[in-house]
Amino acid sequence: MSEAQHQETFELAALRQRFVSMFSVARRAAAERQFDRVGPALAERLAAVYGGTAGFGEWMATVYEDLGRLAATRSAALVALDQQRALQPDWFLRQHMVGYSAYVDRFGGTLAGVGERIDHLRALGVDYLHLLPFLQARQGESDGGFAVSSFEHVEPALGTMDDLETLASQLQEAGISLCADLVLNHVADDHPWAQAAAAGDAAMRQFFHVFPDRILPDAYEATVGEVFPQAAPGNFSQVPAMGGWVWTTFYPFQWDLNYAHPPVFAAIAHALLQLANRGVKVFRLDSAPFLWKRLGTLCINQPEVHQILAALRACVELVAPGVLLKAEAIVPTEQVSAYFGRDELRGRECQLAYHSGLMASAWAALAEGHAGLPKQLLADTPPPPEACGWVTYVRCHDDIVWGVLRPLAEAAGEDFSRRIGAAAAYLEGRTPGSFARGAAFQTLDGEGVHGSNGMAAALVGLPEHMLDDIQPAALRRYVLLYALAFWVGAVPLIYMGDELGQYSNTDPADAGRVALDGRWLQRPALSTEALAALSSGRGVPAATFAALTALVAARRHQHWPSASKVSVVAHPNPGLLIVQRGDETLGIFNFSASHAMVDLESLGVGTGWSDLFASGADVMTSRDLRKLQPWATLWRSRTHD
Ligand code: OTU
């Protein structure tokens, strides 16, 4: 054995010892087996990022000790669930999962109130619930809770850590996995780390990126983009107490963490696993692309970001192996695929990632009246690695971020701002005759296009007043977009209020917030009036709820292959998106305002199919001919007798 190998073996034995020593004697043998499965890979991942830093060996030992403590205190019920999931790591791809995303306060008032809405979620067929940030947030403006001031406490107005634990197990009993946000990139300026740094604590200053003057900030600004160009221009904020400029990618009160400093990684891994021990089953890793800064780049998607996430995944596998990681990387699809892990990290990073490109391309296609963008996007998207899958969605709490489509538009030889700007203008209701009533977000006059806001109902042209007449075409547009998300996704997400067709937020109490940050347009409180209309079977709420439950039921079809490759089926009509997966399921989506005839036989996908879900798709006299109305959807599946 060479000297180097000997050294490494010795270190691993020490790490193993530190990890295992945290367990009671009775559990040590199991802990050793768990270490032997994941411990060495974790050491490799940590060495890849932090191996060169001073004191690396001792730091790593403290990390393993902390992980041992967290693993030893994980409840027996959660350990049992971990073991069950270890036997079937792709469990979430096999049960045709349906997700739902909501703010705690807007959906249920408090964490306990969310528990009272479990019946509503079950009626919809939901088995995955993403709650937007509920940890203690900054006093005053907090970016909807994305400025976290404590990883140890729940926001007092929403409840306590005990309430979280209770809710997680209530949800588990109902067959619903709880997904929580973990804001990776930053903490609030009133988080104890930030406050200590501002008070002069030298160790805590290292948690942040601080610059004494504008020299480096200006150098970085030459290549770094802007997330909120109007509300929070630039990426650095002057903080007198810090004696200079602090890196703040988002709002000035959200201080970016310095992941080059190993204790930051350890603290965030600890925060995540503590929540996992409370019963959180999935983490939405907010703002994942921004964790590593490199001069002369966009400072997103750097290779170290992937190494850090793979290291985080290894920590999770050591302590809470049943837990999933979901990448929130709102970047072009090719770069998002990397969050599943590439090359030697393939399948070792996040199991889930938001398919934001599909979402944005579907909205653009609806505005353009043809399916070119989603068709190209799906053709270009490789299938995720084994035991990984896409989270698909129609709307979320953020704007539709148009930048994710830039490479797609440019590859087609088009001017991004002109083409996507026209689609955005249509959705924002600025094009004469448009059915949509959205609003522009952070788009500077004459400077192209940034994002668009509004609830799905407003963007597809459903009525603002829920009991007004519904245009069948508007309902078909709503179904079209949700049907595409449900068809493509491993985990399609329903955004809070969309199941009731809720319109954009017009609550006068929120007017101030909407004026400050237009994303509040898509953050209305769940409407009790709409819930009442639903239970009496009336208006928009009843229609949209019925549409979604029909999609959920069709997707539960036993031969639904949610993990297999999507291929695009050629068709001369540019309005149509026709996709097939696993030789089992066919999806036909009419993005145009015109009727379309489809001869199913001519698609060349073989015989033995039957209709599984139809919206505006009429069977003609010939069994193989379908007349698709504008914005029609048709799902077909292979018949097995
Ligand atoms: C996320 O979004 C959240 O979803 C937002 O609500 C937060 O404001 C933000 O982080 C800060 O915590 O830019 O337009 O590529 O795009 O992290 C949304 C990822 C965002 C970023 C994403 C960010």
XYZ file of C-alpha atoms and ligand atoms in Angstrom:
664
model
C 0.000 0.000 0.000
C 1.424 3.387 -0.957
C 1.851 6.169 1.563
C -1.071 8.191 0.128
C -3.492 5.268 0.176
C -2.483 4.446 3.700
C -3.145 8.017 4.750
C -6.614 7.958 3.206
C -7.599 4.658 4.800
C -6.513 5.948 8.132
C -8.567 9.123 7.718
C -11.644 7.191 6.702
C -11.311 4.978 9.756
C -11.164 8.098 11.906
C -14.209 9.580 10.204
C -16.042 6.313 10.638
C -15.167 6.356 14.288
C -16.414 9.942 14.718
C -19.682 9.108 12.951
C -20.359 5.842 14.727
C -19.459 7.124 18.184
C -22.622 9.219 18.186
C -24.831 6.104 18.238
C -25.798 3.966 21.212
C -23.859 0.708 21.450
C -26.871 -1.281 20.272
C -27.061 0.720 17.015
C -23.340 0.880 16.197
C -23.245 -2.081 13.848
C -26.038 -0.605 11.722
C -24.297 2.781 11.805
C -21.073 1.166 10.593
C -22.874 -0.431 7.668
C -24.480 2.899 6.834
C -21.083 4.613 6.964
C -19.496 1.990 4.745
C -22.210 2.510 2.135
C -21.990 6.301 1.850
C -19.255 7.656 4.105
C -16.323 7.219 1.705
C -18.190 8.834 -1.210
C -19.074 11.801 0.978
C -15.412 12.243 1.911
C -14.518 12.273 -1.774
C -17.188 14.879 -2.549
C -16.087 17.126 0.303
C -12.455 16.771 -0.722
C -13.373 17.781 -4.280
C -14.580 21.194 -3.078
C -12.768 21.813 0.185
C -9.730 19.511 0.068
C -7.383 22.458 -0.423
C -8.535 24.528 2.541
C -6.490 24.806 5.729
C -7.567 22.405 8.481
C -9.631 20.345 6.045
C -9.073 17.023 7.849
C -10.209 18.220 11.249
C -13.114 20.139 9.747
C -14.271 16.997 7.975
C -14.130 15.058 11.238
C -16.455 17.607 12.854
C -18.831 17.261 9.910
C -18.991 13.478 10.331
C -19.535 13.856 14.031
C -22.434 16.223 13.412
C -23.890 13.877 10.791
C -23.555 11.005 13.250
C -25.445 13.002 15.864
C -28.191 13.837 13.377
C -28.433 10.223 12.186
C -28.501 8.869 15.741
C -31.378 11.147 16.695
C -33.516 10.409 13.626
C -36.815 8.894 14.744
C -37.492 5.180 14.376
C -40.489 5.928 12.127
C -38.375 7.994 9.745
C -35.567 5.432 9.752
C -38.136 2.756 8.843
C -39.362 4.912 5.955
C -35.750 5.455 4.824
C -35.250 1.707 4.728
C -38.430 1.151 2.774
C -37.409 3.773 0.219
C -33.891 2.436 -0.072
C -35.408 -0.739 -1.484
C -37.081 1.306 -4.204
C -35.109 4.498 -4.843
C -37.400 5.456 -7.739
C -40.542 5.194 -5.577
C -41.562 8.745 -6.523
C -41.485 7.873 -10.235
C -43.686 4.845 -9.808
C -46.765 6.196 -8.160
C -47.804 8.831 -10.684
C -47.264 11.513 -8.106
C -49.212 14.744 -8.155
C -47.839 17.744 -6.326
C -49.278 20.967 -4.972
C -47.423 24.133 -4.065
C -48.698 26.662 -1.537
C -47.862 29.396 0.945
C -48.715 28.312 4.474
C -50.482 31.561 5.377
C -52.369 31.909 2.108
C -53.456 28.271 2.005
C -54.178 27.321 5.585
C -53.352 30.348 7.761
C -50.892 28.352 9.888
C -49.125 24.987 9.743
C -51.963 23.530 11.815
C -54.432 25.077 9.362
C -52.651 23.358 6.471
C -53.414 20.077 8.254
C -57.092 20.965 8.040
C -56.815 21.215 4.270
C -55.560 17.651 3.798
C -59.013 16.531 2.662
C -59.016 19.183 -0.034
C -55.613 17.952 -1.235
C -56.696 14.331 -1.205
C -59.868 15.145 -3.146
C -57.594 16.581 -5.793
C -55.364 13.502 -5.788
C -52.304 15.235 -4.336
C -49.560 13.153 -2.737
C -46.745 15.714 -2.582
C -47.108 19.088 -0.888
C -44.544 21.851 -1.392
C -44.876 24.547 1.228
C -43.133 27.803 0.388
C -40.725 29.125 3.060
C -42.149 28.820 6.565
C -39.014 29.314 8.626
C -38.624 32.472 10.654
C -38.311 35.281 8.155
C -36.871 38.749 8.245
C -38.848 41.467 10.020
C -40.584 43.668 7.448
C -40.012 42.826 3.793
C -38.879 39.211 3.493
C -39.332 38.290 -0.185
C -42.246 36.040 0.740
C -40.162 34.280 3.384
C -37.102 33.789 1.143
C -35.099 35.978 3.531
C -34.616 33.464 6.341
C -33.584 34.723 9.791
C -33.467 31.365 11.551
C -33.159 27.789 10.382
C -34.052 26.690 13.916
C -37.469 28.298 14.208
C -40.704 28.395 12.292
C -42.082 31.849 11.495
C -43.994 32.581 14.736
C -47.180 33.617 12.924
C -47.260 30.193 11.218
C -46.559 27.955 14.201
C -43.712 26.083 15.827
C -41.270 23.292 15.014
C -43.603 20.946 16.882
C -46.445 22.004 14.583
C -44.203 21.226 11.638
C -43.507 17.766 12.977
C -47.202 17.150 13.597
C -48.111 18.330 10.103
C -45.405 16.193 8.478
C -46.710 13.052 10.136
C -50.374 13.920 9.454
C -49.455 14.338 5.804
C -47.495 11.109 5.832
C -50.515 9.255 7.182
C -52.560 10.681 4.325
C -49.924 9.481 1.853
C -48.576 12.984 1.167
C -44.847 13.739 1.175
C -43.944 17.136 2.589
C -41.541 19.267 0.570
C -39.967 22.329 2.214
C -37.906 25.144 0.830
C -34.305 25.374 1.841
C -32.918 28.716 0.761
C -29.326 27.855 -0.114
C -27.905 31.023 -1.548
C -28.547 33.603 1.148
C -29.818 34.469 4.587
C -31.639 37.569 5.780
C -29.617 40.536 6.977
C -31.138 39.925 10.429
C -30.058 36.273 10.596
C -27.692 35.813 13.585
C -24.802 35.094 11.184
C -25.320 38.400 9.411
C -25.844 40.299 12.636
C -22.691 38.861 14.166
C -20.736 39.699 11.026
C -22.063 43.253 11.088
C -21.092 43.507 14.759
C -17.505 42.710 13.773
C -17.255 38.957 14.395
C -14.373 38.009 12.084
C -15.382 34.344 11.818
C -18.916 35.249 10.779
C -17.746 37.807 8.209
C -16.267 34.855 6.357
C -19.796 33.516 5.869
C -20.428 36.326 3.381
C -18.795 37.947 0.376
C -17.601 41.329 1.628
C -15.585 43.839 -0.403
C -13.973 47.013 0.985
C -14.461 48.998 -2.225
C -16.031 48.757 -5.677
C -13.017 47.258 -7.459
C -14.063 43.600 -7.364
C -17.818 44.259 -7.399
C -17.369 46.274 -10.598
C -15.249 43.513 -12.096
C -17.922 40.920 -11.275
C -20.745 43.149 -12.509
C -19.178 43.112 -15.967
C -20.491 39.578 -16.504
C -23.105 38.820 -13.806
C -26.810 39.179 -14.662
C -29.610 40.740 -12.630
C -32.554 38.850 -11.137
C -34.584 41.935 -10.202
C -33.204 44.657 -12.507
C -35.833 47.203 -11.435
C -36.515 46.436 -7.782
C -32.954 45.454 -6.839
C -30.499 46.500 -9.544
C -26.944 45.239 -9.296
C -25.578 42.392 -7.199
C -23.866 44.231 -4.349
C -25.194 46.365 -1.519
C -23.297 48.891 0.499
C -23.544 47.992 4.193
C -21.775 50.518 6.427
C -21.702 48.122 9.395
C -19.810 45.645 7.209
C -17.392 48.345 6.105
C -18.038 47.892 2.425
C -20.066 46.019 -0.146
C -21.867 42.749 0.447
C -22.848 40.362 -2.350
C -26.642 40.430 -2.597
C -27.850 38.685 -5.764
C -31.519 39.199 -4.907
C -32.836 41.931 -2.586
C -30.276 43.989 -0.595
C -31.555 42.328 2.592
C -30.662 38.831 1.276
C -26.922 38.302 1.823
C -25.300 35.652 -0.347
C -23.483 32.941 1.582
C -19.841 32.228 0.811
C -19.711 28.506 0.016
C -15.948 28.639 -0.497
C -15.810 28.775 3.304
C -16.325 25.168 4.554
C -18.334 26.058 7.714
C -21.070 27.509 5.475
C -21.561 24.139 3.841
C -21.592 22.383 7.214
C -24.140 24.820 8.649
C -26.491 24.483 5.693
C -26.224 20.682 5.642
C -27.020 20.735 9.354
C -30.063 22.981 8.812
C -31.356 20.698 6.074
C -30.946 17.512 8.071
C -32.522 18.994 11.165
C -35.628 19.689 9.107
C -35.423 16.204 7.596
C -35.505 14.863 11.143
C -38.710 16.835 11.716
C -40.285 14.897 8.860
C -39.590 16.914 5.723
C -39.356 14.399 2.845
C -38.225 16.600 -0.039
C -36.175 19.802 -0.144
C -36.634 22.458 -2.766
C -33.113 23.814 -3.031
C -33.885 27.444 -3.683
C -31.511 29.505 -5.823
C -29.136 26.559 -6.298
C -27.262 27.943 -9.335
C -25.770 30.901 -7.463
C -23.619 29.164 -4.833
C -20.230 29.662 -6.456
C -18.769 32.904 -7.750
C -16.076 33.079 -10.406
C -14.752 36.289 -11.901
C -15.479 36.674 -15.584
C -18.522 34.375 -15.551
C -22.270 34.729 -14.983
C -21.564 33.316 -11.486
C -24.228 30.670 -11.948
C -24.023 26.928 -12.660
C -20.293 26.756 -11.860
C -18.811 23.224 -11.582
C -18.356 23.719 -7.824
C -22.119 24.214 -7.461
C -22.605 20.662 -8.681
C -19.902 19.322 -6.397
C -21.489 21.095 -3.438
C -24.924 19.682 -4.258
C -23.494 16.180 -4.713
C -21.819 16.536 -1.308
C -25.129 17.665 0.179
C -26.828 14.649 -1.385
C -24.192 12.358 0.159
C -24.869 13.942 3.587
C -28.571 13.221 3.069
C -27.842 9.629 2.065
C -25.804 9.120 5.170
C -28.362 10.546 7.586
C -31.789 10.519 5.929
C -31.533 8.345 2.817
C -35.266 8.452 2.067
C -35.175 12.205 1.537
C -35.187 13.752 -1.957
C -33.483 16.882 -3.250
C -35.145 19.091 -5.835
C -33.131 21.668 -7.758
C -34.643 25.092 -8.203
C -32.501 26.221 -11.097
C -34.414 28.569 -13.339
C -31.873 28.476 -16.135
C -31.940 27.092 -19.702
C -32.947 23.419 -19.811
C -29.554 22.100 -20.830
C -28.035 23.614 -17.703
C -30.924 22.342 -15.558
C -30.266 18.764 -16.672
C -26.845 19.107 -15.076
C -28.533 19.292 -11.651
C -29.357 15.587 -11.927
C -25.582 15.168 -12.002
C -23.306 14.684 -14.990
C -20.412 12.378 -15.763
C -19.145 10.825 -12.539
C -21.872 12.665 -10.608
C -24.651 11.378 -12.891
C -27.695 10.509 -10.781
C -25.820 11.590 -7.625
C -27.028 15.167 -7.290
C -30.726 16.157 -7.196
C -33.414 13.550 -7.922
C -35.848 16.243 -9.040
C -35.550 19.493 -10.973
C -38.027 22.113 -12.157
C -38.652 21.924 -15.896
C -38.902 25.701 -16.196
C -38.035 25.643 -19.891
C -41.057 23.486 -20.655
C -43.264 25.781 -18.606
C -42.048 28.975 -20.300
C -42.119 27.404 -23.768
C -45.715 26.273 -23.283
C -46.823 29.788 -22.369
C -44.907 31.230 -25.323
C -46.503 28.627 -27.614
C -49.952 29.557 -26.359
C -49.225 33.190 -27.187
C -47.665 32.356 -30.562
C -50.391 29.925 -31.592
C -47.900 27.302 -32.650
C -45.969 24.569 -30.917
C -42.466 25.293 -32.226
C -40.782 26.096 -28.905
C -42.037 23.199 -26.743
C -41.512 20.827 -29.668
C -37.864 21.831 -29.986
C -37.371 21.905 -26.242
C -38.732 18.397 -25.701
C -36.751 17.047 -28.642
C -33.566 18.534 -27.148
C -34.145 17.372 -23.560
C -32.404 14.114 -22.701
C -34.237 11.785 -20.309
C -33.130 12.223 -16.692
C -30.792 9.607 -15.206
C -32.277 6.582 -13.487
C -34.287 7.377 -10.340
C -34.484 11.076 -11.294
C -37.381 12.997 -12.783
C -38.791 16.354 -13.828
C -41.046 18.527 -11.752
C -43.411 20.145 -14.223
C -45.755 23.050 -13.630
C -47.883 25.708 -15.225
C -47.585 28.572 -12.762
C -45.756 29.097 -9.514
C -45.259 31.885 -6.996
C -42.631 33.509 -9.236
C -42.881 35.194 -12.613
C -42.555 33.230 -15.854
C -38.799 33.750 -16.263
C -38.317 34.222 -20.017
C -34.520 34.082 -20.043
C -34.642 30.278 -19.879
C -35.777 30.312 -23.523
C -32.926 32.458 -24.824
C -30.752 29.621 -26.222
C -33.785 27.986 -27.824
C -34.852 31.174 -29.596
C -31.298 31.990 -30.615
C -30.636 28.480 -31.930
C -33.648 28.965 -34.175
C -31.837 32.041 -35.525
C -34.287 34.467 -33.943
C -33.875 37.626 -31.962
C -34.786 36.565 -28.402
C -36.135 39.918 -27.247
C -38.265 40.401 -30.320
C -39.772 36.920 -30.408
C -40.219 36.276 -26.707
C -41.046 39.929 -26.113
C -44.009 39.509 -28.469
C -45.174 36.374 -26.622
C -44.856 38.161 -23.273
C -46.760 41.191 -24.608
C -49.552 38.854 -25.709
C -49.793 37.204 -22.282
C -49.693 40.587 -20.605
C -52.741 41.613 -22.681
C -50.821 44.310 -24.558
C -51.524 42.775 -27.977
C -54.905 43.764 -29.477
C -57.360 40.870 -29.301
C -55.328 38.942 -26.726
C -57.299 36.666 -24.407
C -54.686 37.012 -21.650
C -54.544 39.447 -18.715
C -51.067 39.105 -17.217
C -48.551 41.786 -16.279
C -44.902 42.471 -17.060
C -42.295 41.878 -14.344
C -38.973 43.717 -14.048
C -39.016 44.597 -17.715
C -37.303 47.886 -18.348
C -38.763 49.941 -21.177
C -36.920 49.301 -24.381
C -34.746 46.656 -22.774
C -36.357 43.496 -23.979
C -38.135 41.036 -21.817
C -37.650 39.681 -18.308
C -40.711 38.009 -16.777
C -44.499 37.911 -16.793
C -46.858 37.646 -13.848
C -50.447 36.560 -13.271
C -52.423 33.516 -12.194
C -53.086 30.848 -14.833
C -56.773 31.803 -14.940
C -55.911 35.364 -15.952
C -53.323 34.249 -18.497
C -55.647 31.804 -20.271
C -58.605 34.192 -20.246
C -60.909 32.610 -17.678
C -63.371 35.127 -16.189
C -62.204 37.319 -13.323
C -65.481 36.753 -11.500
C -65.733 33.062 -10.771
C -69.459 32.780 -11.403
C -69.415 34.557 -14.764
C -69.824 32.524 -17.946
C -66.795 30.510 -18.923
C -65.714 30.506 -22.523
C -65.119 26.853 -23.401
C -61.991 27.915 -25.306
C -60.505 29.481 -22.164
C -61.098 26.306 -20.202
C -59.476 24.297 -23.004
C -56.396 26.542 -22.814
C -56.209 25.942 -19.060
C -56.546 22.184 -19.590
C -53.999 22.222 -22.429
C -51.256 23.646 -20.220
C -52.015 21.473 -17.211
C -52.366 18.404 -19.449
C -48.903 19.042 -20.889
C -47.383 19.391 -17.408
C -49.184 16.241 -16.258
C -48.126 14.357 -19.355
C -44.420 15.233 -19.231
C -43.793 15.371 -15.508
C -42.660 12.803 -13.064
C -44.085 15.157 -10.458
C -46.518 17.715 -11.926
C -47.274 20.553 -9.519
C -50.614 22.268 -9.160
C -50.104 25.828 -8.003
C -52.267 26.936 -5.105
C -55.593 28.354 -6.269
C -55.245 27.056 -9.818
C -57.465 24.103 -8.958
C -60.180 26.690 -8.289
C -59.281 28.811 -11.305
C -58.477 31.683 -8.982
C -57.796 34.974 -10.721
C -54.792 37.217 -10.088
C -54.637 38.876 -6.691
C -56.892 41.930 -6.533
C -57.182 42.049 -2.742
C -56.859 45.751 -1.790
C -54.951 44.638 1.311
C -52.199 43.339 -0.996
C -52.080 46.340 -3.341
C -48.955 47.740 -1.684
C -47.109 44.454 -1.988
C -48.146 43.994 -5.606
C -46.856 47.486 -6.356
C -43.486 46.673 -4.776
C -43.136 43.209 -6.290
C -45.576 42.148 -9.012
C -45.121 38.456 -8.171
C -47.730 39.046 -5.453
C -50.267 39.019 -8.300
C -50.001 35.220 -8.236
C -50.144 34.982 -4.476
C -53.829 35.449 -3.600
C -55.150 33.763 -0.463
C -57.094 30.579 -1.159
C -60.608 31.866 -1.716
C -63.278 30.583 0.672
C -65.874 31.813 -1.812
C -64.274 29.630 -4.476
C -64.236 26.651 -2.120
C -67.952 27.191 -1.525
C -68.589 27.388 -5.278
C -66.655 24.152 -5.651
C -68.745 22.335 -3.099
C -71.953 23.524 -4.736
C -70.562 22.543 -8.154
C -70.705 26.025 -9.628
C -68.660 28.355 -11.793
C -64.976 28.418 -12.576
C -63.897 26.577 -9.397
C -66.037 23.526 -10.166
C -64.946 23.474 -13.815
C -61.201 23.735 -13.180
C -61.277 21.308 -10.264
C -63.132 18.742 -12.379
C -60.639 19.200 -15.202
C -57.666 18.575 -12.920
C -59.171 15.547 -11.206
C -59.934 14.064 -14.635
C -56.266 14.524 -15.580
C -55.127 12.993 -12.296
C -57.405 9.988 -12.834
C -56.252 9.446 -16.419
C -52.623 9.664 -15.356
C -53.204 7.000 -12.717
C -53.679 4.640 -15.655
C -51.646 1.580 -14.853
C -49.401 1.762 -17.897
C -48.266 5.328 -17.387
C -44.501 5.269 -17.928
C -43.481 8.452 -16.148
C -39.751 7.746 -16.346
C -39.263 6.837 -19.990
C -38.003 8.997 -22.815
C -40.238 11.526 -24.518
C -40.058 11.566 -28.287
C -41.635 14.113 -30.579
C -43.847 12.711 -33.336
C -43.658 14.626 -36.625
C -46.796 16.277 -37.991
C -47.191 18.890 -40.734
C -49.510 21.125 -38.656
C -47.237 23.615 -36.785
C -49.913 24.199 -34.154
C -49.691 20.647 -32.895
C -47.338 19.192 -30.341
C -47.459 15.403 -30.559
C -45.342 13.456 -28.108
C -44.958 9.818 -27.315
C -43.298 8.093 -24.428
C -42.306 4.543 -23.765
C -44.424 3.260 -26.630
C -47.272 3.441 -24.137
C -48.612 6.969 -24.067
C -49.288 9.576 -26.701
C -50.078 13.222 -26.070
C -51.574 15.554 -28.668
C -51.757 19.250 -27.826
C -53.215 21.874 -30.149
C -51.574 25.219 -29.391
C -53.322 27.027 -32.229
C -56.525 29.028 -32.344
C -57.639 26.920 -35.313
C -59.244 23.537 -35.702
C -56.951 20.702 -36.695
C -57.621 17.290 -38.171
C -55.450 14.421 -37.034
C -55.391 11.087 -38.751
C -54.119 8.913 -35.935
C -53.138 6.121 -38.285
C -50.803 8.420 -40.209
C -48.782 9.188 -37.055
C -46.952 5.920 -37.521
C -47.008 4.967 -33.864
C -48.581 1.572 -34.480
C -51.955 0.162 -33.562
C -53.782 -0.800 -30.410
C -54.296 2.639 -28.852
C -57.353 4.145 -27.219
C -58.272 7.612 -25.986
C -57.416 8.144 -22.338
C -58.269 11.819 -21.860
C -59.878 14.244 -24.279
C -60.669 17.946 -24.133
C -62.120 19.362 -27.351
C -61.099 16.311 -29.391
C -64.060 14.942 -31.331
C -64.167 11.439 -32.750
C -65.131 11.572 -36.435
C -66.972 8.925 -38.395
C -63.706 7.219 -39.128
C -62.422 5.765 -35.859
C -58.921 7.022 -36.573
C -59.800 10.617 -37.309
C -59.976 13.289 -34.618
C -61.197 16.823 -35.094
C -59.290 18.950 -32.632
C -60.862 22.195 -31.596
C -58.612 25.180 -30.922
C -56.458 24.401 -27.839
C -57.647 20.793 -27.689
C -55.857 18.039 -25.788
C -55.915 14.322 -26.453
C -54.078 11.649 -24.469
C -53.975 8.144 -25.839
C -52.618 4.993 -24.340
C -51.708 1.578 -25.600
C -54.510 -0.882 -24.927
C -53.478 -3.950 -22.979
C -55.984 -6.749 -22.822
C -36.206 31.890 -6.009
O -36.289 32.270 -7.343
C -37.582 31.992 -5.398
O -38.467 31.157 -6.089
C -38.017 33.414 -5.379
O -39.333 33.560 -4.908
C -37.042 34.184 -4.529
O -37.317 35.546 -4.630
C -35.598 33.960 -4.940
O -35.281 32.604 -5.219
C -34.661 34.407 -3.852
O -34.707 33.520 -2.773
O -34.820 34.348 -9.652
O -37.277 34.619 -10.481
O -32.233 30.142 -11.061
O -34.086 32.069 -10.743
O -33.631 31.148 -7.369
C -37.024 33.646 -9.533
C -32.859 30.255 -9.845
C -35.592 33.619 -9.139
C -33.457 31.627 -9.630
C -34.374 31.539 -8.479
C -35.145 32.688 -8.084
